PDB file of C-alpha atoms in Angstrom:
ATOM      1  CA  MET A   1       0.069   0.039  -0.053  1.00  0.00           C
ATOM      2  CA  SER A   2       1.102   3.758  -0.604  1.00  0.00           C
ATOM      3  CA  HIS A   3       2.701   5.512   2.057  1.00  0.00           C
ATOM      4  CA  TYR A   4      -0.219   7.968   1.250  1.00  0.00           C
ATOM      5  CA  ALA A   5      -2.900   5.345   0.864  1.00  0.00           C
ATOM      6  CA  ALA A   6      -6.050   5.839   3.375  1.00  0.00           C
ATOM      7  CA  ALA A   7      -5.353   4.774   6.577  1.00  0.00           C
ATOM      8  CA  ALA A   8      -6.264   1.246   7.438  1.00  0.00           C
ATOM      9  CA  LYS A   9      -5.276  -0.179  10.979  1.00  0.00           C
ATOM     10  CA  PRO A  10      -3.011   1.849  13.213  1.00  0.00           C
ATOM     11  CA  ASP A  11       0.195   0.409  14.567  1.00  0.00           C
ATOM     12  CA  HIS A  12       0.123   2.469  17.614  1.00  0.00           C
ATOM     13  CA  VAL A  13      -2.647   4.034  19.560  1.00  0.00           C
ATOM     14  CA  ALA A  14      -2.194   6.454  22.343  1.00  0.00           C
ATOM     15  CA  ILE A  15      -4.989   7.552  24.869  1.00  0.00           C
ATOM     16  CA  ILE A  16      -4.955  10.573  27.097  1.00  0.00           C
ATOM     17  CA  MET A  17      -7.286   9.176  29.903  1.00  0.00           C
ATOM     18  CA  ASP A  18      -9.536  12.253  31.026  1.00  0.00           C
ATOM     19  CA  GLY A  19     -12.568  12.583  33.397  1.00  0.00           C
ATOM     20  CA  ASN A  20     -11.881  10.532  36.271  1.00  0.00           C
ATOM     21  CA  GLY A  21     -12.345  13.124  38.590  1.00  0.00           C
ATOM     22  CA  ARG A  22     -15.659  14.773  37.130  1.00  0.00           C
ATOM     23  CA  TRP A  23     -17.286  11.469  36.763  1.00  0.00           C
ATOM     24  CA  ALA A  24     -16.613  11.043  40.549  1.00  0.00           C
ATOM     25  CA  ASN A  25     -17.815  14.504  41.391  1.00  0.00           C
ATOM     26  CA  GLY A  26     -21.037  13.964  39.020  1.00  0.00           C
ATOM     27  CA  ARG A  27     -21.793  11.083  41.357  1.00  0.00           C
ATOM     28  CA  GLY A  28     -20.914  12.387  44.864  1.00  0.00           C
ATOM     29  CA  LEU A  29     -18.094  10.507  45.152  1.00  0.00           C
ATOM     30  CA  ARG A  30     -14.435  11.034  46.267  1.00  0.00           C
ATOM     31  CA  ARG A  31     -12.238  11.846  43.528  1.00  0.00           C
ATOM     32  CA  VAL A  32     -10.231   8.661  43.949  1.00  0.00           C
ATOM     33  CA  MET A  33     -13.566   6.502  43.083  1.00  0.00           C
ATOM     34  CA  GLY A  34     -13.201   7.848  39.676  1.00  0.00           C
ATOM     35  CA  HIS A  35      -9.666   7.155  39.706  1.00  0.00           C
ATOM     36  CA  ARG A  36     -10.415   3.414  40.606  1.00  0.00           C
ATOM     37  CA  LYS A  37     -13.272   3.130  38.050  1.00  0.00           C
ATOM     38  CA  GLY A  38     -10.716   4.531  35.436  1.00  0.00           C
ATOM     39  CA  ALA A  39      -8.391   1.152  36.349  1.00  0.00           C
ATOM     40  CA  GLU A  40     -11.250  -0.855  34.887  1.00  0.00           C
ATOM     41  CA  ALA A  41     -11.465   1.244  31.814  1.00  0.00           C
ATOM     42  CA  VAL A  42      -7.365   0.612  31.506  1.00  0.00           C
ATOM     43  CA  ARG A  43      -8.151  -2.776  31.547  1.00  0.00           C
ATOM     44  CA  VAL A  44     -10.865  -2.695  28.536  1.00  0.00           C
ATOM     45  CA  SER A  45      -8.434  -0.840  26.463  1.00  0.00           C
ATOM     46  CA  VAL A  46      -5.759  -3.172  27.181  1.00  0.00           C
ATOM     47  CA  ASP A  47      -7.764  -6.026  26.095  1.00  0.00           C
ATOM     48  CA  ALA A  48      -9.391  -4.200  23.217  1.00  0.00           C
ATOM     49  CA  ALA A  49      -6.049  -3.087  21.807  1.00  0.00           C
ATOM     50  CA  ARG A  50      -4.711  -6.811  21.919  1.00  0.00           C
ATOM     51  CA  ASP A  51      -7.557  -8.133  20.287  1.00  0.00           C
ATOM     52  CA  SER A  52      -7.238  -5.498  17.703  1.00  0.00           C
ATOM     53  CA  GLY A  53      -4.042  -6.414  16.479  1.00  0.00           C
ATOM     54  CA  ILE A  54      -2.088  -3.249  17.114  1.00  0.00           C
ATOM     55  CA  GLY A  55       1.303  -3.268  18.066  1.00  0.00           C
ATOM     56  CA  TYR A  56       1.474  -0.261  20.388  1.00  0.00           C
ATOM     57  CA  LEU A  57      -0.874   1.388  23.212  1.00  0.00           C
ATOM     58  CA  THR A  58      -0.011   4.166  25.066  1.00  0.00           C
ATOM     59  CA  LEU A  59      -1.577   5.492  28.045  1.00  0.00           C
ATOM     60  CA  PHE A  60      -1.250   9.181  29.701  1.00  0.00           C
ATOM     61  CA  ALA A  61      -1.421   7.748  33.413  1.00  0.00           C
ATOM     62  CA  PHE A  62       0.144  11.046  35.325  1.00  0.00           C
ATOM     63  CA  SER A  63       1.529  13.939  33.764  1.00  0.00           C
ATOM     64  CA  SER A  64       4.160  15.962  35.202  1.00  0.00           C
ATOM     65  CA  GLU A  65       1.557  18.942  35.817  1.00  0.00           C
ATOM     66  CA  ASN A  66      -0.599  16.653  37.713  1.00  0.00           C
ATOM     67  CA  TRP A  67       1.826  16.936  40.936  1.00  0.00           C
ATOM     68  CA  LYS A  68      -0.511  20.382  41.327  1.00  0.00           C
ATOM     69  CA  ARG A  69      -3.316  18.272  42.595  1.00  0.00           C
ATOM     70  CA  PRO A  70      -4.086  17.659  46.039  1.00  0.00           C
ATOM     71  CA  GLU A  71      -1.623  15.693  47.905  1.00  0.00           C
ATOM     72  CA  ASP A  72      -4.278  12.973  49.017  1.00  0.00           C
ATOM     73  CA  GLU A  73      -5.285  12.585  45.290  1.00  0.00           C
ATOM     74  CA  VAL A  74      -1.908  12.519  43.915  1.00  0.00           C
ATOM     75  CA  ASN A  75      -1.035   9.565  46.579  1.00  0.00           C
ATOM     76  CA  ASP A  76      -4.149   7.711  45.861  1.00  0.00           C
ATOM     77  CA  ILE A  77      -3.299   8.020  42.227  1.00  0.00           C
ATOM     78  CA  MET A  78       0.564   6.701  42.517  1.00  0.00           C
ATOM     79  CA  GLY A  79      -0.849   4.053  44.877  1.00  0.00           C
ATOM     80  CA  LEU A  80      -3.333   2.634  42.328  1.00  0.00           C
ATOM     81  CA  ILE A  81      -0.693   3.092  39.648  1.00  0.00           C
ATOM     82  CA  GLY A  82       1.559   0.810  41.489  1.00  0.00           C
ATOM     83  CA  LEU A  83      -1.422  -1.544  42.494  1.00  0.00           C
ATOM     84  CA  PHE A  84      -2.484  -1.677  39.007  1.00  0.00           C
ATOM     85  CA  VAL A  85       0.699  -2.717  37.514  1.00  0.00           C
ATOM     86  CA  ASP A  86       1.289  -5.462  40.269  1.00  0.00           C
ATOM     87  CA  ARG A  87      -2.095  -7.063  40.104  1.00  0.00           C
ATOM     88  CA  GLU A  88      -2.205  -7.303  36.230  1.00  0.00           C
ATOM     89  CA  LEU A  89       1.934  -8.261  35.727  1.00  0.00           C
ATOM     90  CA  GLU A  90       1.402 -12.091  35.541  1.00  0.00           C
ATOM     91  CA  ASN A  91      -1.975 -11.613  33.739  1.00  0.00           C
ATOM     92  CA  TYR A  92      -0.471  -9.572  31.054  1.00  0.00           C
ATOM     93  CA  HIS A  93       2.873 -11.699  30.738  1.00  0.00           C
ATOM     94  CA  ARG A  94       0.841 -14.690  30.322  1.00  0.00           C
ATOM     95  CA  GLN A  95      -0.679 -12.641  27.185  1.00  0.00           C
ATOM     96  CA  ASN A  96       2.855 -11.802  25.872  1.00  0.00           C
ATOM     97  CA  LEU A  97       2.160  -8.344  26.345  1.00  0.00           C
ATOM     98  CA  ARG A  98       5.291  -6.175  27.014  1.00  0.00           C
ATOM     99  CA  PHE A  99       5.225  -3.651  29.212  1.00  0.00           C
ATOM    100  CA  ARG A 100       6.863  -0.018  29.149  1.00  0.00           C
ATOM    101  CA  MET A 101       7.162   3.236  31.096  1.00  0.00           C
ATOM    102  CA  ILE A 102       7.754   6.870  29.962  1.00  0.00           C
ATOM    103  CA  GLY A 103       8.326   9.874  31.967  1.00  0.00           C
ATOM    104  CA  GLU A 104      10.728  11.099  34.673  1.00  0.00           C
ATOM    105  CA  ARG A 105      11.248   8.190  37.483  1.00  0.00           C
ATOM    106  CA  SER A 106      12.936  10.823  39.709  1.00  0.00           C
ATOM    107  CA  GLY A 107      10.498  12.048  41.952  1.00  0.00           C
ATOM    108  CA  LEU A 108       8.110   8.876  42.187  1.00  0.00           C
ATOM    109  CA  SER A 109       8.136   6.872  45.215  1.00  0.00           C
ATOM    110  CA  GLU A 110      10.553   4.048  45.474  1.00  0.00           C
ATOM    111  CA  SER A 111       7.825   1.491  45.475  1.00  0.00           C
ATOM    112  CA  VAL A 112       6.059   2.834  42.514  1.00  0.00           C
ATOM    113  CA  VAL A 113       9.209   2.703  40.676  1.00  0.00           C
ATOM    114  CA  LYS A 114      10.097  -0.684  42.012  1.00  0.00           C
ATOM    115  CA  SER A 115       6.543  -1.716  40.619  1.00  0.00           C
ATOM    116  CA  LEU A 116       7.074  -0.391  37.009  1.00  0.00           C
ATOM    117  CA  GLU A 117      10.669  -1.390  36.644  1.00  0.00           C
ATOM    118  CA  LYS A 118       9.750  -4.857  37.560  1.00  0.00           C
ATOM    119  CA  ALA A 119       6.937  -5.195  35.091  1.00  0.00           C
ATOM    120  CA  GLU A 120       9.469  -3.950  32.423  1.00  0.00           C
ATOM    121  CA  LYS A 121      11.946  -6.238  33.370  1.00  0.00           C
ATOM    122  CA  ARG A 122       9.521  -9.382  33.561  1.00  0.00           C
ATOM    123  CA  THR A 123       8.077  -8.765  30.136  1.00  0.00           C
ATOM    124  CA  GLU A 124      11.242  -7.293  28.267  1.00  0.00           C
ATOM    125  CA  SER A 125      11.181 -10.253  26.095  1.00  0.00           C
ATOM    126  CA  ASN A 126       7.643 -10.430  24.996  1.00  0.00           C
ATOM    127  CA  THR A 127       6.653 -10.102  21.329  1.00  0.00           C
ATOM    128  CA  GLY A 128       3.021  -8.912  21.759  1.00  0.00           C
ATOM    129  CA  LEU A 129       1.192  -5.759  22.234  1.00  0.00           C
ATOM    130  CA  ASN A 130       3.553  -3.084  23.635  1.00  0.00           C
ATOM    131  CA  VAL A 131       1.778  -1.274  26.659  1.00  0.00           C
ATOM    132  CA  ILE A 132       3.341   1.940  27.100  1.00  0.00           C
ATOM    133  CA  VAL A 133       2.305   3.869  30.445  1.00  0.00           C
ATOM    134  CA  ALA A 134       3.243   7.783  30.712  1.00  0.00           C
ATOM    135  CA  VAL A 135       3.897   8.565  34.233  1.00  0.00           C
ATOM    136  CA  ASN A 136       5.299  11.712  35.434  1.00  0.00           C
ATOM    137  CA  TYR A 137       5.667  12.713  31.830  1.00  0.00           C
ATOM    138  CA  GLY A 138       5.803  15.935  30.279  1.00  0.00           C
ATOM    139  CA  ALA A 139       6.203  16.229  26.656  1.00  0.00           C
ATOM    140  CA  ARG A 140       7.982  19.894  26.758  1.00  0.00           C
ATOM    141  CA  ALA A 141      10.683  18.586  29.613  1.00  0.00           C
ATOM    142  CA  GLU A 142      11.212  15.356  27.394  1.00  0.00           C
ATOM    143  CA  ILE A 143      12.146  17.325  24.377  1.00  0.00           C
ATOM    144  CA  ALA A 144      14.117  19.868  26.716  1.00  0.00           C
ATOM    145  CA  LYS A 145      16.159  16.937  27.835  1.00  0.00           C
ATOM    146  CA  ALA A 146      16.975  15.550  24.345  1.00  0.00           C
ATOM    147  CA  VAL A 147      18.098  19.121  23.420  1.00  0.00           C
ATOM    148  CA  SER A 148      20.528  19.514  26.586  1.00  0.00           C
ATOM    149  CA  ALA A 149      21.854  15.740  25.562  1.00  0.00           C
ATOM    150  CA  LEU A 150      22.530  16.875  22.101  1.00  0.00           C
ATOM    151  CA  ALA A 151      24.151  20.167  23.085  1.00  0.00           C
ATOM    152  CA  GLN A 152      26.327  17.755  25.290  1.00  0.00           C
ATOM    153  CA  SER A 153      27.430  15.700  22.290  1.00  0.00           C
ATOM    154  CA  VAL A 154      28.277  19.130  20.459  1.00  0.00           C
ATOM    155  CA  LYS A 155      30.154  20.428  23.479  1.00  0.00           C
ATOM    156  CA  ASP A 156      32.145  16.706  23.512  1.00  0.00           C
ATOM    157  CA  GLY A 157      32.936  17.169  19.969  1.00  0.00           C
ATOM    158  CA  LEU A 158      30.898  14.376  19.086  1.00  0.00           C
ATOM    159  CA  LEU A 159      28.516  16.024  16.688  1.00  0.00           C
ATOM    160  CA  LYS A 160      28.461  19.436  14.984  1.00  0.00           C
ATOM    161  CA  PRO A 161      25.367  21.769  15.247  1.00  0.00           C
ATOM    162  CA  GLU A 162      24.528  21.584  11.566  1.00  0.00           C
ATOM    163  CA  GLU A 163      24.439  17.699  11.406  1.00  0.00           C
ATOM    164  CA  ILE A 164      21.528  17.708  14.029  1.00  0.00           C
ATOM    165  CA  THR A 165      18.418  15.904  12.544  1.00  0.00           C
ATOM    166  CA  GLU A 166      14.933  15.256  13.561  1.00  0.00           C
ATOM    167  CA  ALA A 167      16.363  11.510  13.748  1.00  0.00           C
ATOM    168  CA  HIS A 168      18.992  12.792  16.095  1.00  0.00           C
ATOM    169  CA  ILE A 169      16.279  14.437  18.586  1.00  0.00           C
ATOM    170  CA  ALA A 170      13.814  11.432  18.206  1.00  0.00           C
ATOM    171  CA  ARG A 171      16.643   8.723  19.256  1.00  0.00           C
ATOM    172  CA  ARG A 172      17.181  10.943  22.487  1.00  0.00           C
ATOM    173  CA  LEU A 173      13.350  11.059  23.595  1.00  0.00           C
ATOM    174  CA  ASP A 174      11.722   8.740  26.066  1.00  0.00           C
ATOM    175  CA  THR A 175       9.848   6.850  22.853  1.00  0.00           C
ATOM    176  CA  ALA A 176      13.040   6.058  21.019  1.00  0.00           C
ATOM    177  CA  GLY A 177      12.706   2.707  19.174  1.00  0.00           C
ATOM    178  CA  ILE A 178       8.734   3.073  19.355  1.00  0.00           C
ATOM    179  CA  PRO A 179       6.660   4.151  16.347  1.00  0.00           C
ATOM    180  CA  ASP A 180       4.923   7.907  16.527  1.00  0.00           C
ATOM    181  CA  PRO A 181       1.283   7.228  17.133  1.00  0.00           C
ATOM    182  CA  ASP A 182      -0.966   7.032  14.322  1.00  0.00           C
ATOM    183  CA  LEU A 183      -3.995   7.561  16.645  1.00  0.00           C
ATOM    184  CA  ILE A 184      -4.507   9.502  19.471  1.00  0.00           C
ATOM    185  CA  ILE A 185      -7.611   9.337  21.431  1.00  0.00           C
ATOM    186  CA  ARG A 186      -8.866  11.832  24.394  1.00  0.00           C
ATOM    187  CA  THR A 187     -11.714  11.294  26.778  1.00  0.00           C
ATOM    188  CA  SER A 188     -14.079  13.792  28.443  1.00  0.00           C
ATOM    189  CA  GLY A 189     -14.776  16.284  25.628  1.00  0.00           C
ATOM    190  CA  GLU A 190     -11.445  18.269  25.738  1.00  0.00           C
ATOM    191  CA  GLN A 191      -9.767  18.506  22.566  1.00  0.00           C
ATOM    192  CA  ARG A 192      -6.150  19.372  23.263  1.00  0.00           C
ATOM    193  CA  LEU A 193      -2.666  17.562  24.026  1.00  0.00           C
ATOM    194  CA  SER A 194      -2.031  18.703  27.223  1.00  0.00           C
ATOM    195  CA  ASN A 195       1.669  18.564  26.835  1.00  0.00           C
ATOM    196  CA  PHE A 196       1.578  14.738  25.622  1.00  0.00           C
ATOM    197  CA  LEU A 197       3.784  13.332  22.718  1.00  0.00           C
ATOM    198  CA  LEU A 198       4.252  16.900  21.139  1.00  0.00           C
ATOM    199  CA  TRP A 199       6.864  15.866  19.191  1.00  0.00           C
ATOM    200  CA  GLN A 200       5.679  12.130  18.264  1.00  0.00           C
ATOM    201  CA  ALA A 201       1.893  13.729  17.232  1.00  0.00           C
ATOM    202  CA  ALA A 202       3.434  15.450  14.210  1.00  0.00           C
ATOM    203  CA  TYR A 203       0.997  13.594  12.089  1.00  0.00           C
ATOM    204  CA  SER A 204      -1.030  11.511  14.429  1.00  0.00           C
ATOM    205  CA  GLU A 205      -4.992  11.631  13.772  1.00  0.00           C
ATOM    206  CA  PHE A 206      -7.357  12.603  16.489  1.00  0.00           C
ATOM    207  CA  VAL A 207     -10.582  11.040  17.920  1.00  0.00           C
ATOM    208  CA  PHE A 208     -12.031  13.050  20.800  1.00  0.00           C
ATOM    209  CA  LEU A 209     -14.847  11.437  22.499  1.00  0.00           C
ATOM    210  CA  PRO A 210     -17.192  13.130  25.060  1.00  0.00           C
ATOM    211  CA  CYS A 211     -17.502  10.219  27.484  1.00  0.00           C
ATOM    212  CA  LEU A 212     -15.647  10.391  30.691  1.00  0.00           C
ATOM    213  CA  TRP A 213     -12.791   8.107  31.224  1.00  0.00           C
ATOM    214  CA  PRO A 214     -14.673   5.622  33.437  1.00  0.00           C
ATOM    215  CA  ASP A 215     -17.296   4.962  30.943  1.00  0.00           C
ATOM    216  CA  PHE A 216     -14.557   4.140  27.947  1.00  0.00           C
ATOM    217  CA  SER A 217     -16.030   0.927  26.455  1.00  0.00           C
ATOM    218  CA  ARG A 218     -14.485  -1.661  24.049  1.00  0.00           C
ATOM    219  CA  GLU A 219     -17.083  -0.390  21.771  1.00  0.00           C
ATOM    220  CA  MET A 220     -15.937   3.172  21.672  1.00  0.00           C
ATOM    221  CA  PHE A 221     -11.906   1.723  20.969  1.00  0.00           C
ATOM    222  CA  PHE A 222     -13.272  -0.046  18.007  1.00  0.00           C
ATOM    223  CA  ASP A 223     -15.465   2.882  16.834  1.00  0.00           C
ATOM    224  CA  ALA A 224     -12.228   4.798  16.945  1.00  0.00           C
ATOM    225  CA  LEU A 225     -10.507   2.635  14.907  1.00  0.00           C
ATOM    226  CA  GLU A 226     -13.080   2.616  12.233  1.00  0.00           C
ATOM    227  CA  THR A 227     -12.985   6.292  12.536  1.00  0.00           C
ATOM    228  CA  TYR A 228      -9.249   6.204  11.931  1.00  0.00           C
ATOM    229  CA  SER A 229      -9.672   3.734   8.999  1.00  0.00           C
ATOM    230  CA  VAL A 230     -11.426   6.107   6.894  1.00  0.00           C
ATOM    231  CA  ARG A 231      -9.129   9.132   7.221  1.00  0.00           C
ATOM    232  CA  CYS A 232      -6.626   9.852   4.584  1.00  0.00           C
ATOM    233  CA  ARG A 233      -3.338  10.936   5.932  1.00  0.00           C
ATOM    234  CA  ARG A 234      -1.774  13.025   3.201  1.00  0.00           C
ATOM    235  CA  TYR A 235       1.373  13.915   5.159  1.00  0.00           C
ATOM    236  CA  GLY A 236       1.781  17.298   3.484  1.00  0.00           C
ATOM    237  CA  GLY A 237       0.664  16.088  -0.154  1.00  0.00           C
ATOM    238  CA  VAL A 238      -2.205  17.301  -2.030  1.00  0.00           C
ATOM    239  CA  GLU A 239      -5.371  15.265  -1.922  1.00  0.00           C
ATOM    240  CA  GLU A 240      -5.430  14.833  -5.743  1.00  0.00           C
ATOM    241  CA  HIS A 241      -1.850  13.272  -5.862  1.00  0.00           C
ATOM    242  CA  VAL A 242      -2.516  11.453  -2.628  1.00  0.00           C
ATOM    243  CA  LYS A 243      -5.623   9.699  -4.576  1.00  0.00           C
ATOM    244  CA  ALA A 244      -3.411   8.918  -7.504  1.00  0.00           C
ATOM    245  CA  LEU A 245      -0.840   7.289  -5.302  1.00  0.00           C
ATOM    246  CA  ALA A 246      -3.271   5.178  -3.402  1.00  0.00           C
ATOM    247  CA  GLY A 247      -4.923   3.896  -6.521  1.00  0.00           C
ATOM    248  CA  SER A 248      -1.492   3.023  -8.028  1.00  0.00           C
TER     249      SER A 248
END
């Protein structure tokens, strides 16, 4: 199939899981209950991604800006992340899923880091769906860190400024070796990236859903894939030329 052909099935789907707090508030519950319910939606999305045959699923679990939330809520979220990973690890390992984390590990509690790294180590040889969890992740900080590393290479005489390419930057991002997301889904009705995969999302397709994350369903996941399948990814080309290439 031509590089310019209409999209078929994405290889990499990323999800901004938004709306846990509003889901709980709307029911008169503590916000942590929304996060707990949201963990069930994570299971749903992982199962759907596995069954769809895609290669990569990235879940935005906790942003670097989320530290601004009340301390008790942050502690609840971190506890849930560690608990979820520990509980699901062997199940996902049996399913041949590979677990990865992107984001800054510094600043996370020792117990959370231990759970995440244990999952990465346990599943590193698996060849099925890659489940990538973004924890303490911020895209601007990620890009700044990559630029800093390149600046050090220039300073050390390993690279000339004029030699720096997009590939040099990409290789220094947290997602090095992972394909850019073809499709990004965001729940809760918000329509923005919120500092998520800014570099990698340059040519991503977007699907914005009005549902809050705890209400996310398997059907919604597959509906998003269907929406993606009829998009025409032009990558800067003109439509008439795209159609000609797709038909060739």
